[in-house]
Amino acid sequence: MLLMSSDVRDAEENILQLKFEMHCLLSVTYHVLLAFTVDVFLLATHGIAGKMKIVEAPNTFGVNNNFLSQGSRLQAKVLPSPVSGPSHLFHLAGRCFSLTQSVYRYELCPFHNLTQHEQSFRWNAYSGILGIWHEWEMANNTFTGMWMRDGDTCGTRNREAKVLLACSSQTKLAQVSEPSTCVYSLTFETPLVCHPHSLLVYPTLSEKLQKEWDEAEQARYEGLVTEQGYNNLVRDVFEDAGLLKSQNAARKPARVEAEVETHNSLQKCNEDFRKQREEIARLRALLTHHNIAFDAQPDETKGAKTTAEAQRLRGDVGLLEIAEQDAA
């Protein structure tokens, strides 16, 4: 009986020990699971918060930023025109100036482009190109504005903007408005245009182009060309100076280049012929104005070439020499 009592006590002690160990194990397991659950919850919370974060608008110089993914870059339709105009404004090239109005941030990069970025929490907030540096606007021998064209598509047209230059003690983008749909107006202030002669066109031209402009002005003064003819001559001067985009640089789709090549050549030929006729008319009028005689119709007998000479010019030298030897 004593042996059985001792065995019972040992069994009861073993059972108590097992219960204690199981309680400790469960306690440790509980705390481990609790810590793991908290970690998972925090990780999931931070992960969700990261996905919901609004990405800031790309800080782009112009339209391409190598630090952005390809899908996030703004794609320009054309390349900017070369830097032109007053030389003291050239150092603005490569710099950008920002202005935030309402929910939009505008970024102007003179001689490069103009972009707009919507500062909102909308999933499809607009960020795009309002214009690429194109050409100057001029009137009365004065630069009156910079045109940014070929921006993002807006309905049936492309966005464009005109930048007005104003005198100020500091250089900044001061104001942006949209006077008509998809056409923007900007005021860019800078001390670089405060001098009365800072925006004159004539001093920016080479001596050759200045002479051509002088001749056009003289011809208009003497009535040798029409107002339209004068405007065409002056535009040619401005295009040669790089102040205006050439009108002949038509932007055609690549698939129709072969079809329009002949048309472009014919159009250029007609344009050159028209200019030659205007120049002949101008010169004849100038001679008449100064009472200088000239042959209205070329004398067909003057400088007329014999048949042999004419054929020599066409390359029939060998046959003519044989014929002349036979005749002799």
GROMACS .gro file of N, CA and C in nm, residues 2 5 23 32-33 36 44 50 85 90 93 125 219 228 231 234 245 280 304 309 317:
model
   63
    2LEU      N    1   0.194   0.121   0.078
    2LEU     CA    2   0.284   0.235   0.080
    2LEU      C    3   0.345   0.258  -0.055
    5SER      N    4   0.097   0.435  -0.275
    5SER     CA    5   0.082   0.576  -0.239
    5SER      C    6   0.196   0.657  -0.293
   23HIS      N    7   0.183   2.539  -1.951
   23HIS     CA    8   0.139   2.676  -1.928
   23HIS      C    9   0.247   2.776  -1.971
   32VAL      N   10   0.477   3.550  -2.840
   32VAL     CA   11   0.541   3.551  -2.973
   32VAL      C   12   0.440   3.583  -3.081
   33LEU      N   13   0.324   3.515  -3.074
   33LEU     CA   14   0.219   3.540  -3.173
   33LEU      C   15   0.169   3.683  -3.165
   36PHE      N   16   0.430   3.906  -3.324
   36PHE     CA   17   0.428   3.887  -3.469
   36PHE      C   18   0.307   3.957  -3.531
   44ALA      N   19   0.187   4.625  -4.253
   44ALA     CA   20   0.077   4.643  -4.348
   44ALA      C   21   0.029   4.787  -4.349
   50GLY      N   22   0.218   5.393  -4.779
   50GLY     CA   23   0.312   5.423  -4.887
   50GLY      C   24   0.244   5.421  -5.021
   85GLY      N   25   1.772   8.663  -8.066
   85GLY     CA   26   1.726   8.787  -8.007
   85GLY      C   27   1.837   8.865  -7.941
   90PHE      N   28   2.059   8.603  -7.350
   90PHE     CA   29   2.101   8.466  -7.376
   90PHE      C   30   2.130   8.389  -7.248
   93ALA      N   31   1.892   8.131  -7.095
   93ALA     CA   32   1.880   7.994  -7.147
   93ALA      C   33   1.940   7.897  -7.046
  125ALA      N   34  -0.435   6.422  -6.199
  125ALA     CA   35  -0.392   6.562  -6.201
  125ALA      C   36  -0.309   6.590  -6.326
  219ALA      N   37   1.300  10.103 -10.053
  219ALA     CA   38   1.209  10.066 -10.162
  219ALA      C   39   1.064  10.098 -10.124
  228GLN      N   40   0.266   9.458  -9.891
  228GLN     CA   41   0.282   9.313  -9.877
  228GLN      C   42   0.421   9.269  -9.919
  231ASN      N   43   0.660   9.359  -9.645
  231ASN     CA   44   0.649   9.266  -9.532
  231ASN      C   45   0.717   9.133  -9.562
  234VAL      N   46   1.099   9.188  -9.529
  234VAL     CA   47   1.141   9.199  -9.389
  234VAL      C   48   1.132   9.063  -9.320
  245LYS      N   49   1.048   8.161  -8.719
  245LYS     CA   50   1.052   8.027  -8.773
  245LYS      C   51   1.019   8.033  -8.921
  280ILE      N   52   1.293   9.218 -11.018
  280ILE     CA   53   1.305   9.281 -11.150
  280ILE      C   54   1.217   9.405 -11.158
  304ALA      N   55   2.336   8.719 -12.995
  304ALA     CA   56   2.278   8.597 -13.049
  304ALA      C   57   2.388   8.503 -13.091
  309GLU      N   58   2.761   7.762 -13.233
  309GLU     CA   59   2.795   7.797 -13.094
  309GLU      C   60   2.692   7.742 -12.998
  317VAL      N   61   3.031   6.908 -12.973
  317VAL     CA   62   3.156   6.965 -13.024
  317VAL      C   63   3.216   6.876 -13.131
   0.00000   0.00000   0.00000
